[in-house]
Coordinates of N, CA and C and ligand atoms in Angstrom, one line a residue:
M9 N 0.9 -1.2 0.0 CA 0.0 0.0 0.0 C 0.9 1.2 0.0
P10 N 0.5 2.3 -0.7 CA 1.2 3.5 -0.7 C 1.2 4.2 0.7
P11 N 2.2 4.9 1.1 CA 2.3 5.5 2.4 C 1.1 6.5 2.8
I12 N 0.6 7.2 1.8 CA -0.5 8.1 2.1 C -1.8 7.3 1.9
D13 N -2.5 7.1 3.0 CA -3.7 6.3 3.0 C -4.9 7.1 2.7
R14 N -5.5 6.9 1.5 CA -6.6 7.7 1.1 C -7.9 7.4 1.8
V15 N -8.0 6.2 2.3 CA -9.2 5.9 3.1 C -9.3 6.7 4.3
R16 N -8.1 6.8 5.1 CA -8.0 7.5 6.3 C -8.1 9.0 6.0
L17 N -7.6 9.5 4.8 CA -7.5 10.9 4.6 C -8.9 11.6 4.7
A18 N -9.9 10.9 4.1 CA -11.2 11.6 4.0 C -11.7 12.0 5.4
S19 N -11.3 11.3 6.5 CA -11.8 11.7 7.8 C -10.7 12.4 8.6
D20 N -9.7 12.8 8.0 CA -8.6 13.5 8.7 C -9.0 14.9 8.9
A21 N -9.1 15.4 10.1 CA -9.5 16.8 10.5 C -8.6 17.8 9.9
T22 N -7.3 17.5 9.7 CA -6.4 18.5 9.3 C -6.6 18.9 7.8
I23 N -7.2 18.0 7.1 CA -7.5 18.4 5.7 C -8.4 19.5 5.6
I24 N -9.5 19.5 6.4 CA -10.5 20.7 6.5 C -9.8 21.9 6.9
S25 N -8.9 21.8 7.8 CA -8.1 23.0 8.2 C -7.3 23.6 7.0
T26 N -6.6 22.7 6.3 CA -5.8 23.1 5.2 C -6.8 23.7 4.1
L27 N -7.9 23.0 3.9 CA -8.8 23.5 2.9 C -9.3 25.0 3.2
H28 N -9.6 25.3 4.5 CA -10.1 26.6 4.9 C -9.0 27.6 4.8
Q29 N -7.8 27.3 5.1 CA -6.7 28.2 4.9 C -6.5 28.5 3.4
F30 N -6.7 27.5 2.5 CA -6.6 27.8 1.2 C -7.7 28.7 0.7
L31 N -8.9 28.4 1.1 CA -10.1 29.2 0.7 C -9.9 30.6 1.2
D32 N -9.3 30.8 2.4 CA -9.2 32.1 3.0 C -8.3 33.0 2.0
R33 N -7.3 32.4 1.4 CA -6.4 33.1 0.5 C -7.1 33.4 -0.8
L34 N -8.1 32.6 -1.3 CA -8.8 32.8 -2.5 C -9.8 34.1 -2.4
E35 N -10.1 34.4 -1.1 CA -11.0 35.5 -0.8 C -10.5 36.8 -1.5
H36 N -9.2 37.0 -1.6 CA -8.7 38.3 -2.1 C -8.6 38.3 -3.6
F37 N -9.0 37.3 -4.3 CA -9.0 37.4 -5.8 C -10.4 37.8 -6.3
V38 N -10.3 38.4 -7.5 CA -11.6 38.8 -8.2 C -12.0 37.6 -8.9
M39 N -13.2 37.2 -8.7 CA -13.7 35.9 -9.3 C -15.1 36.1 -9.9
P40 N -15.5 35.2 -10.8 CA -16.9 35.4 -11.3 C -17.9 35.0 -10.1
V41 N -19.1 35.5 -10.3 CA -20.1 35.4 -9.3 C -20.3 33.9 -8.8
A42 N -20.3 33.0 -9.8 CA -20.5 31.6 -9.6 C -19.4 31.0 -8.7
A43 N -18.2 31.5 -8.9 CA -17.1 31.0 -8.1 C -17.1 31.6 -6.7
V44 N -17.6 32.9 -6.5 CA -17.7 33.5 -5.2 C -18.8 32.7 -4.4
T45 N -19.8 32.4 -5.1 CA -21.0 31.7 -4.5 C -20.5 30.3 -4.0
A46 N -19.8 29.6 -4.8 CA -19.2 28.3 -4.5 C -18.2 28.4 -3.3
L47 N -17.4 29.4 -3.3 CA -16.4 29.6 -2.2 C -17.2 29.8 -0.9
H48 N -18.2 30.6 -0.9 CA -18.9 30.9 0.2 C -19.6 29.6 0.8
R49 N -20.1 28.8 -0.2 CA -20.8 27.5 0.2 C -19.8 26.6 0.8
V50 N -18.7 26.4 0.2 CA -17.7 25.5 0.7 C -17.2 25.9 2.1
R51 N -17.0 27.2 2.2 CA -16.4 27.7 3.5 C -17.4 27.5 4.7
H52 N -18.7 27.5 4.4 CA -19.7 27.4 5.4 C -20.4 26.0 5.4
A53 N -19.9 25.1 4.7 CA -20.5 23.8 4.6 C -20.3 23.0 5.9
A54 N -21.2 22.1 6.2 CA -21.0 21.2 7.3 C -19.9 20.3 7.1
K55 N -19.3 19.8 8.1 CA -18.2 18.9 8.1 C -18.5 17.6 7.2
E56 N -19.7 17.1 7.4 CA -20.1 15.9 6.6 C -20.2 16.2 5.1
E57 N -20.7 17.3 4.8 CA -20.8 17.7 3.3 C -19.4 17.8 2.7
T58 N -18.5 18.5 3.5 CA -17.2 18.7 2.9 C -16.5 17.4 2.8
Q59 N -16.7 16.5 3.7 CA -16.1 15.1 3.6 C -16.6 14.3 2.5
A60 N -17.9 14.5 2.1 CA -18.5 13.8 1.0 C -17.8 14.3 -0.3
W61 N -17.6 15.7 -0.4 CA -16.9 16.2 -1.6 C -15.5 15.6 -1.6
Q62 N -14.8 15.6 -0.5 CA -13.5 15.0 -0.5 C -13.4 13.6 -0.9
R63 N -14.4 12.8 -0.4 CA -14.4 11.4 -0.8 C -14.6 11.3 -2.4
S64 N -15.5 12.1 -2.9 CA -15.7 12.1 -4.3 C -14.5 12.4 -5.1
V65 N -13.7 13.4 -4.7 CA -12.5 13.8 -5.4 C -11.5 12.6 -5.3
L66 N -11.3 12.0 -4.1 CA -10.3 11.0 -3.9 C -10.7 9.7 -4.7
E67 N -12.0 9.6 -4.9 CA -12.5 8.4 -5.6 C -12.5 8.6 -7.1
G68 N -12.0 9.8 -7.5 CA -11.9 10.1 -9.0 C -13.2 10.5 -9.6
G69 N -14.1 10.9 -8.8 CA -15.4 11.4 -9.4 C -15.5 12.7 -9.8
S70 N -16.6 13.1 -10.4 CA -16.8 14.6 -10.6 C -18.3 14.8 -10.5
L71 N -18.7 15.9 -9.8 CA -20.0 16.1 -9.5 C -20.6 17.2 -10.4
V72 N -21.4 16.9 -11.4 CA -21.9 17.8 -12.4 C -22.6 18.9 -11.7
D73 N -23.5 18.6 -10.7 CA -24.3 19.7 -10.2 C -23.6 20.6 -9.2
E74 N -22.5 20.1 -8.7 CA -21.6 21.0 -7.8 C -20.2 21.0 -8.3
L75 N -20.1 21.4 -9.5 CA -18.8 21.4 -10.2 C -17.7 22.4 -9.5
A76 N -18.3 23.6 -9.2 CA -17.4 24.7 -8.7 C -17.0 24.3 -7.2
E77 N -17.9 23.7 -6.5 CA -17.5 23.3 -5.1 C -16.5 22.1 -5.2
H78 N -16.7 21.2 -6.1 CA -15.8 20.1 -6.3 C -14.4 20.6 -6.6
A79 N -14.3 21.6 -7.6 CA -13.0 22.1 -8.0 C -12.3 22.8 -6.8
L80 N -13.0 23.5 -6.0 CA -12.4 24.1 -4.9 C -11.9 23.1 -3.8
V81 N -12.7 22.1 -3.5 CA -12.2 21.1 -2.6 C -11.1 20.3 -3.2
A82 N -11.1 20.0 -4.4 CA -10.0 19.3 -5.0 C -8.7 20.1 -4.9
A83 N -8.8 21.4 -5.2 CA -7.6 22.2 -5.1 C -7.0 22.3 -3.7
G84 N -7.9 22.3 -2.7 CA -7.5 22.2 -1.3 C -6.8 20.9 -1.0
L85 N -7.4 19.8 -1.5 CA -6.8 18.5 -1.3 C -5.5 18.4 -1.9
Q86 N -5.3 19.0 -3.1 CA -4.1 18.9 -3.8 C -2.9 19.5 -2.9
V87 N -3.3 20.7 -2.3 CA -2.4 21.3 -1.4 C -1.9 20.4 -0.3
H88 N -3.0 19.8 0.3 CA -2.8 18.9 1.5 C -1.9 17.6 1.1
L89 N -2.4 17.0 0.0 CA -1.6 15.8 -0.4 C -0.1 16.1 -0.9
A90 N 0.0 17.2 -1.6 CA 1.4 17.6 -2.0 C 2.3 17.9 -0.8
T91 N 1.7 18.5 0.2 CA 2.4 18.7 1.4 C 2.9 17.4 2.1
L92 N 1.9 16.4 2.2 CA 2.2 15.1 2.7 C 3.3 14.4 2.0
A93 N 3.1 14.5 0.6 CA 4.1 13.8 -0.3 C 5.4 14.4 -0.2
A94 N 5.6 15.7 0.0 CA 6.9 16.4 0.1 C 7.6 15.9 1.4
G95 N 6.8 15.4 2.3 CA 7.5 15.0 3.6 C 7.9 13.5 3.5
L96 N 7.7 12.8 2.5 CA 8.0 11.4 2.4 C 9.5 11.3 1.9
D97 N 10.1 10.2 2.3 CA 11.5 9.9 1.8 C 11.3 9.2 0.5
P98 N 11.9 9.8 -0.6 CA 11.6 9.2 -2.0 C 12.3 7.8 -2.1
S99 N 13.4 7.6 -1.4 CA 14.0 6.3 -1.4 C 13.3 5.2 -0.8
A100 N 12.3 5.5 0.0 CA 11.5 4.5 0.7 C 10.2 4.2 -0.1
L101 N 10.0 4.8 -1.2 CA 8.8 4.6 -2.1 C 9.1 3.4 -2.9
S102 N 8.1 2.6 -3.1 CA 8.2 1.4 -4.1 C 7.0 1.3 -4.9
P103 N 7.1 0.7 -6.1 CA 5.9 0.7 -7.0 C 4.8 -0.1 -6.4
V104 N 3.5 0.4 -6.6 CA 2.4 -0.3 -6.1 C 1.5 -0.8 -7.3
G105 N 1.9 -0.6 -8.5 CA 1.1 -1.0 -9.6 C 1.1 -0.1 -10.8
D106 N 0.9 -0.5 -12.0 CA 0.9 0.3 -13.2 C -0.3 1.4 -13.0
G107 N -0.1 2.6 -13.3 CA -1.1 3.6 -13.3 C -1.5 4.0 -12.0
V108 N -0.6 3.8 -11.0 CA -0.9 4.1 -9.6 C 0.3 4.9 -8.9
C109 N 0.0 6.0 -8.3 CA 1.0 6.8 -7.7 C 1.6 6.1 -6.5
P110 N 2.9 5.9 -6.4 CA 3.5 5.2 -5.3 C 3.4 5.9 -4.0
A111 N 3.0 7.2 -4.0 CA 3.0 8.0 -2.8 C 1.5 8.0 -2.2
C112 N 0.5 8.2 -3.1 CA -0.9 8.3 -2.5 C -1.9 7.4 -3.3
G113 N -1.4 6.6 -4.2 CA -2.4 5.6 -4.9 C -3.2 6.3 -5.9
G114 N -2.9 7.5 -6.3 CA -3.9 8.2 -7.2 C -3.4 7.9 -8.7
A115 N -4.3 8.2 -9.6 CA -4.1 8.0 -11.0 C -3.2 9.1 -11.6
P116 N -2.4 8.9 -12.6 CA -1.7 10.0 -13.2 C -2.6 11.0 -13.9
V117 N -2.2 12.2 -14.0 CA -2.9 13.2 -14.8 C -2.3 13.2 -16.2
A118 N -1.1 12.8 -16.3 CA -0.4 12.7 -17.7 C 1.0 12.2 -17.3
S119 N 1.8 12.0 -18.4 CA 3.2 11.7 -18.2 C 4.0 12.7 -18.9
I120 N 5.2 12.9 -18.5 CA 6.1 14.0 -19.0 C 7.5 13.4 -19.4
I121 N 8.0 13.8 -20.6 CA 9.3 13.5 -21.0 C 10.1 14.7 -20.6
V122 N 11.2 14.4 -19.8 CA 12.0 15.5 -19.3 C 13.5 15.6 -19.9
D123 N 14.1 16.7 -19.7 CA 15.5 16.9 -20.0 C 16.1 17.6 -18.8
R124 N 16.5 16.7 -17.8 CA 17.0 17.2 -16.6 C 18.4 16.6 -16.4
A125 N 19.2 17.1 -15.5 CA 20.5 16.5 -15.2 C 20.3 15.2 -14.8
N126 N 21.1 14.2 -15.5 CA 21.0 12.7 -15.2 C 19.7 12.1 -15.6
A127 N 18.8 12.8 -16.3 CA 17.5 12.3 -16.7 C 17.1 12.8 -18.1
H128 N 18.1 12.7 -19.0 CA 17.8 13.2 -20.3 C 16.9 12.3 -21.0
G129 N 15.7 12.8 -21.5 CA 14.7 12.0 -22.2 C 14.0 10.9 -21.4
N130 N 14.2 11.0 -20.0 CA 13.4 10.0 -19.2 C 11.9 10.4 -19.2
R131 N 11.2 9.5 -18.8 CA 9.7 9.7 -18.6 C 9.2 9.6 -17.2
Y132 N 8.3 10.4 -16.7 CA 7.7 10.4 -15.5 C 6.2 10.5 -15.5
C133 N 5.5 9.7 -14.8 CA 4.1 9.9 -14.6 C 4.0 11.0 -13.6
V134 N 2.9 11.8 -13.7 CA 2.5 12.9 -12.7 C 1.3 12.6 -12.0
C135 N 1.4 12.5 -10.6 CA 0.1 12.2 -9.9 C -0.8 13.4 -10.0
S136 N -2.1 13.0 -10.2 CA -3.1 14.0 -10.3 C -3.5 14.7 -9.0
M137 N -3.1 14.1 -7.9 CA -3.5 14.7 -6.6 C -2.3 15.2 -5.7
C138 N -1.3 14.4 -5.6 CA -0.1 14.8 -4.8 C 1.1 15.3 -5.5
A139 N 1.0 15.3 -6.9 CA 2.1 15.8 -7.7 C 3.3 15.1 -7.7
T140 N 3.4 14.0 -7.1 CA 4.6 13.1 -7.1 C 4.8 12.7 -8.6
Q141 N 6.1 12.6 -8.9 CA 6.5 12.1 -10.3 C 7.2 10.8 -10.1
W142 N 6.8 9.8 -10.9 CA 7.5 8.5 -10.7 C 7.9 8.0 -12.1
N143 N 9.1 7.5 -12.1 CA 9.8 7.1 -13.4 C 9.0 6.0 -14.0
F144 N 8.8 6.1 -15.3 CA 8.0 5.1 -16.1 C 8.6 5.0 -17.5
V145 N 9.1 3.9 -17.9 CA 9.7 3.7 -19.2 C 8.9 4.2 -20.4
R146 N 9.4 4.7 -21.4 CA 8.7 5.2 -22.5 C 8.1 4.1 -23.4
I147 N 7.1 4.4 -24.2 CA 6.4 3.5 -25.0 C 5.9 2.4 -24.3
R148 N 5.2 2.7 -23.2 CA 4.6 1.7 -22.3 C 3.3 2.3 -21.8
C149 N 2.2 1.5 -21.8 CA 0.9 2.1 -21.3 C 1.0 2.5 -19.9
C150 N 0.6 3.7 -19.6 CA 0.6 4.3 -18.3 C -0.5 3.7 -17.4
S151 N -1.5 3.1 -18.1 CA -2.7 2.5 -17.4 C -2.5 1.1 -17.0
C152 N -2.2 0.2 -18.0 CA -2.0 -1.2 -17.8 C -0.6 -1.8 -17.8
G153 N 0.3 -1.0 -18.3 CA 1.7 -1.4 -18.3 C 2.2 -2.1 -19.6
S154 N 1.2 -2.3 -20.5 CA 1.6 -3.1 -21.7 C 2.6 -2.3 -22.6
T155 N 3.4 -3.0 -23.3 CA 4.4 -2.4 -24.2 C 3.9 -2.8 -25.7
K156 N 2.8 -3.5 -25.8 CA 2.4 -3.8 -27.1 C 1.2 -3.0 -27.5
G157 N 1.2 -2.7 -28.8 CA 0.0 -1.8 -29.3 C -0.1 -0.5 -28.8
V158 N 1.2 0.2 -28.6 CA 1.2 1.5 -28.1 C 1.3 2.5 -29.2
G159 N 0.5 3.5 -29.4 CA 0.5 4.4 -30.5 C 0.4 5.8 -30.0
Y160 N 0.5 6.8 -30.9 CA 0.4 8.2 -30.5 C -0.4 9.0 -31.5
Q161 N -1.3 9.9 -31.0 CA -2.1 10.7 -31.7 C -2.1 12.2 -31.3
E162 N -2.2 13.1 -32.2 CA -2.3 14.4 -31.8 C -3.2 15.2 -32.9
I163 N -3.5 16.4 -32.6 CA -4.4 17.2 -33.5 C -3.5 17.6 -34.7
D164 N -4.1 17.5 -35.9 CA -3.5 18.0 -37.1 C -2.9 19.4 -36.9
G165 N -1.6 19.5 -37.2 CA -1.0 20.9 -37.2 C -0.4 21.2 -35.8
A166 N -0.6 20.3 -34.8 CA -0.1 20.6 -33.5 C 1.5 20.5 -33.5
N167 N 2.1 21.1 -32.5 CA 3.6 21.2 -32.6 C 4.3 20.0 -32.0
G168 N 3.6 18.9 -31.6 CA 4.3 17.7 -31.1 C 4.7 17.7 -29.7
T169 N 4.3 18.7 -28.9 CA 4.6 18.8 -27.5 C 3.7 18.1 -26.6
I170 N 2.5 17.8 -27.1 CA 1.5 17.0 -26.2 C 0.8 16.1 -27.1
K171 N 0.8 14.8 -26.8 CA 0.2 13.8 -27.7 C -0.7 12.8 -26.7
A172 N -1.6 12.1 -27.3 CA -2.3 11.0 -26.6 C -1.5 9.7 -26.9
E173 N -1.1 9.1 -25.8 CA -0.4 7.8 -26.0 C -1.5 6.7 -25.7
T174 N -1.8 6.0 -26.8 CA -2.9 5.0 -26.8 C -2.4 3.6 -26.6
C175 N -3.3 2.8 -26.1 CA -2.9 1.4 -25.8 C -4.1 0.5 -26.4
D176 N -3.7 -0.4 -27.3 CA -4.6 -1.3 -27.8 C -5.0 -2.5 -26.9
E177 N -4.1 -2.7 -25.9 CA -4.4 -3.8 -25.0 C -5.5 -3.5 -24.0
C178 N -5.5 -2.3 -23.5 CA -6.6 -1.9 -22.5 C -7.6 -0.8 -23.1
G179 N -7.3 -0.3 -24.2 CA -8.2 0.5 -24.9 C -8.3 1.9 -24.3
T180 N -7.2 2.4 -23.7 CA -7.2 3.7 -23.1 C -6.1 4.6 -23.6
Y181 N -6.2 5.8 -23.2 CA -5.1 6.7 -23.5 C -4.7 7.7 -22.4
V182 N -3.5 8.1 -22.2 CA -3.0 9.1 -21.3 C -2.1 10.0 -22.1
K183 N -2.2 11.3 -21.8 CA -1.4 12.2 -22.6 C 0.1 12.1 -22.2
V184 N 1.0 12.3 -23.1 CA 2.4 12.4 -22.9 C 2.8 13.8 -23.3
M185 N 3.5 14.5 -22.4 CA 3.9 15.9 -22.6 C 5.4 16.0 -22.7
Y186 N 5.9 16.7 -23.7 CA 7.4 16.7 -23.9 C 8.0 18.0 -23.3
E187 N 8.2 17.9 -22.0 CA 8.8 19.0 -21.3 C 10.1 19.3 -21.8
N188 N 10.9 18.3 -22.4 CA 12.1 18.5 -23.1 C 12.0 19.5 -24.3
L189 N 10.8 19.6 -24.8 CA 10.6 20.5 -26.0 C 10.1 21.8 -25.5
D190 N 9.3 21.8 -24.5 CA 8.6 23.0 -24.0 C 8.7 23.1 -22.5
T191 N 9.7 23.8 -22.0 CA 9.9 23.8 -20.5 C 8.7 24.5 -19.7
T192 N 7.8 25.1 -20.3 CA 6.8 25.7 -19.5 C 5.6 24.7 -19.3
I193 N 5.7 23.5 -19.8 CA 4.6 22.6 -19.6 C 4.3 22.3 -18.1
E194 N 3.1 22.3 -17.8 CA 2.6 21.9 -16.4 C 1.5 20.9 -16.6
A195 N 1.7 19.7 -16.0 CA 0.8 18.6 -16.4 C -0.6 18.8 -16.2
T196 N -1.1 19.2 -15.0 CA -2.5 19.4 -14.7 C -3.0 20.6 -15.5
A197 N -2.4 21.7 -15.7 CA -3.0 22.8 -16.4 C -3.0 22.5 -17.9
D198 N -1.9 21.9 -18.4 CA -1.8 21.7 -19.8 C -2.7 20.5 -20.3
D199 N -3.0 19.7 -19.3 CA -4.1 18.7 -19.7 C -5.4 19.3 -20.0
I200 N -5.8 20.4 -19.2 CA -7.0 21.1 -19.4 C -6.9 22.0 -20.7
G201 N -5.6 22.5 -20.9 CA -5.4 23.4 -22.0 C -5.5 22.7 -23.3
T202 N -5.4 21.3 -23.2 CA -5.5 20.5 -24.4 C -6.7 19.6 -24.6
L203 N -7.8 20.2 -24.1 CA -9.1 19.6 -24.1 C -9.5 19.2 -25.5
A204 N -9.1 20.0 -26.4 CA -9.4 19.7 -27.8 C -8.9 18.3 -28.3
L205 N -7.8 17.9 -27.7 CA -7.3 16.6 -28.0 C -8.2 15.5 -27.4
D206 N -8.7 15.8 -26.3 CA -9.7 14.8 -25.7 C -10.9 14.7 -26.5
L207 N -11.4 15.9 -27.0 CA -12.6 15.8 -27.8 C -12.4 15.1 -29.1
L208 N -11.2 15.1 -29.6 CA -10.8 14.4 -30.8 C -10.8 12.9 -30.5
M209 N -10.2 12.5 -29.4 CA -10.1 11.1 -28.9 C -11.5 10.6 -28.6
K210 N -12.4 11.4 -28.2 CA -13.8 11.0 -27.8 C -14.5 10.3 -29.0
D211 N -14.1 10.6 -30.2 CA -14.7 10.0 -31.4 C -14.0 8.7 -31.8
G212 N -12.9 8.3 -31.1 CA -12.2 7.1 -31.4 C -12.5 6.0 -30.5
P213 N -11.7 4.9 -30.5 CA -12.0 3.7 -29.7 C -11.4 3.8 -28.3
Y214 N -10.6 4.8 -28.0 CA -9.9 4.8 -26.7 C -10.5 5.7 -25.7
R215 N -10.6 5.2 -24.5 CA -11.2 6.1 -23.5 C -10.1 6.6 -22.6
R216 N -10.4 7.8 -22.0 CA -9.4 8.4 -21.2 C -9.1 7.7 -19.9
A217 N -7.8 7.4 -19.5 CA -7.5 6.7 -18.3 C -7.1 7.7 -17.2
A218 N -6.6 8.9 -17.7 CA -6.0 9.9 -16.7 C -7.2 10.5 -15.9
Y219 N -6.7 11.0 -14.7 CA -7.7 11.7 -13.8 C -7.3 13.1 -13.7
N220 N -8.2 14.1 -13.9 CA -7.9 15.5 -13.6 C -9.2 16.0 -12.8
P221 N -8.9 16.4 -11.5 CA -10.1 16.8 -10.7 C -10.8 18.0 -11.2
F222 N -10.2 18.7 -12.2 CA -10.8 19.9 -12.7 C -11.5 19.7 -14.1
L223 N -11.6 18.4 -14.5 CA -12.3 18.1 -15.7 C -13.4 17.1 -15.4
L224 N -14.5 17.3 -16.1 CA -15.6 16.3 -15.9 C -15.1 14.9 -16.5
R225 N -15.5 13.8 -15.9 CA -15.2 12.6 -16.5 C -15.9 12.4 -17.8
F226 N -15.3 12.0 -18.9 CA -15.9 11.6 -20.1 C -15.3 10.5 -20.9
Ligands
ZN304 ZN1 0.0 10.8 -5.5
ZN305 ZN1 -3.0 -0.3 -21.6

């Protein structure tokens, strides 16, 4: 099991404290009316309702009727999980399965090809919730681990920095982002920024395996 226990997290009182500190900081930003309304609702929600939103995010769900509240709770959870992950000893982490974060058990939001010292051209999966990056060999399905039937698709005329890596074995795709070609890439934000690629893939045989708490499941 990964060291960050998601089952226990949902009832961890410190998460709500982190969430409220995060929401306090958002108060100072100019936001659309719908976002202000959601912020007020989350700030004053009963503990049980907040925990239900947290469970939904941790289980990879998306609430169509409460999308703004869900996004705010997800952002607060990301702060909390990233803080927990940052306190772990990387050398103590071990793989827990394909498509699973070794720190918190979350699904990847995408994978990135990097150009870093001692890691030229290496690939890392990026956790959708705690931001941990774990090494994952290239041309291998990030969801099921198969090395057979892996292909790449992108929108016509795109610059090749973000593609959908498809797998014929499990019928899914996860985006691969080439940070070595564009150093400004940020996995969670650029996953949303390339929604057009998901819409293209929606018409094909592959379903999306990655999780992004700021996108509806489709
Ligand atoms: Zn994680
Ligand atoms: Zn697969």
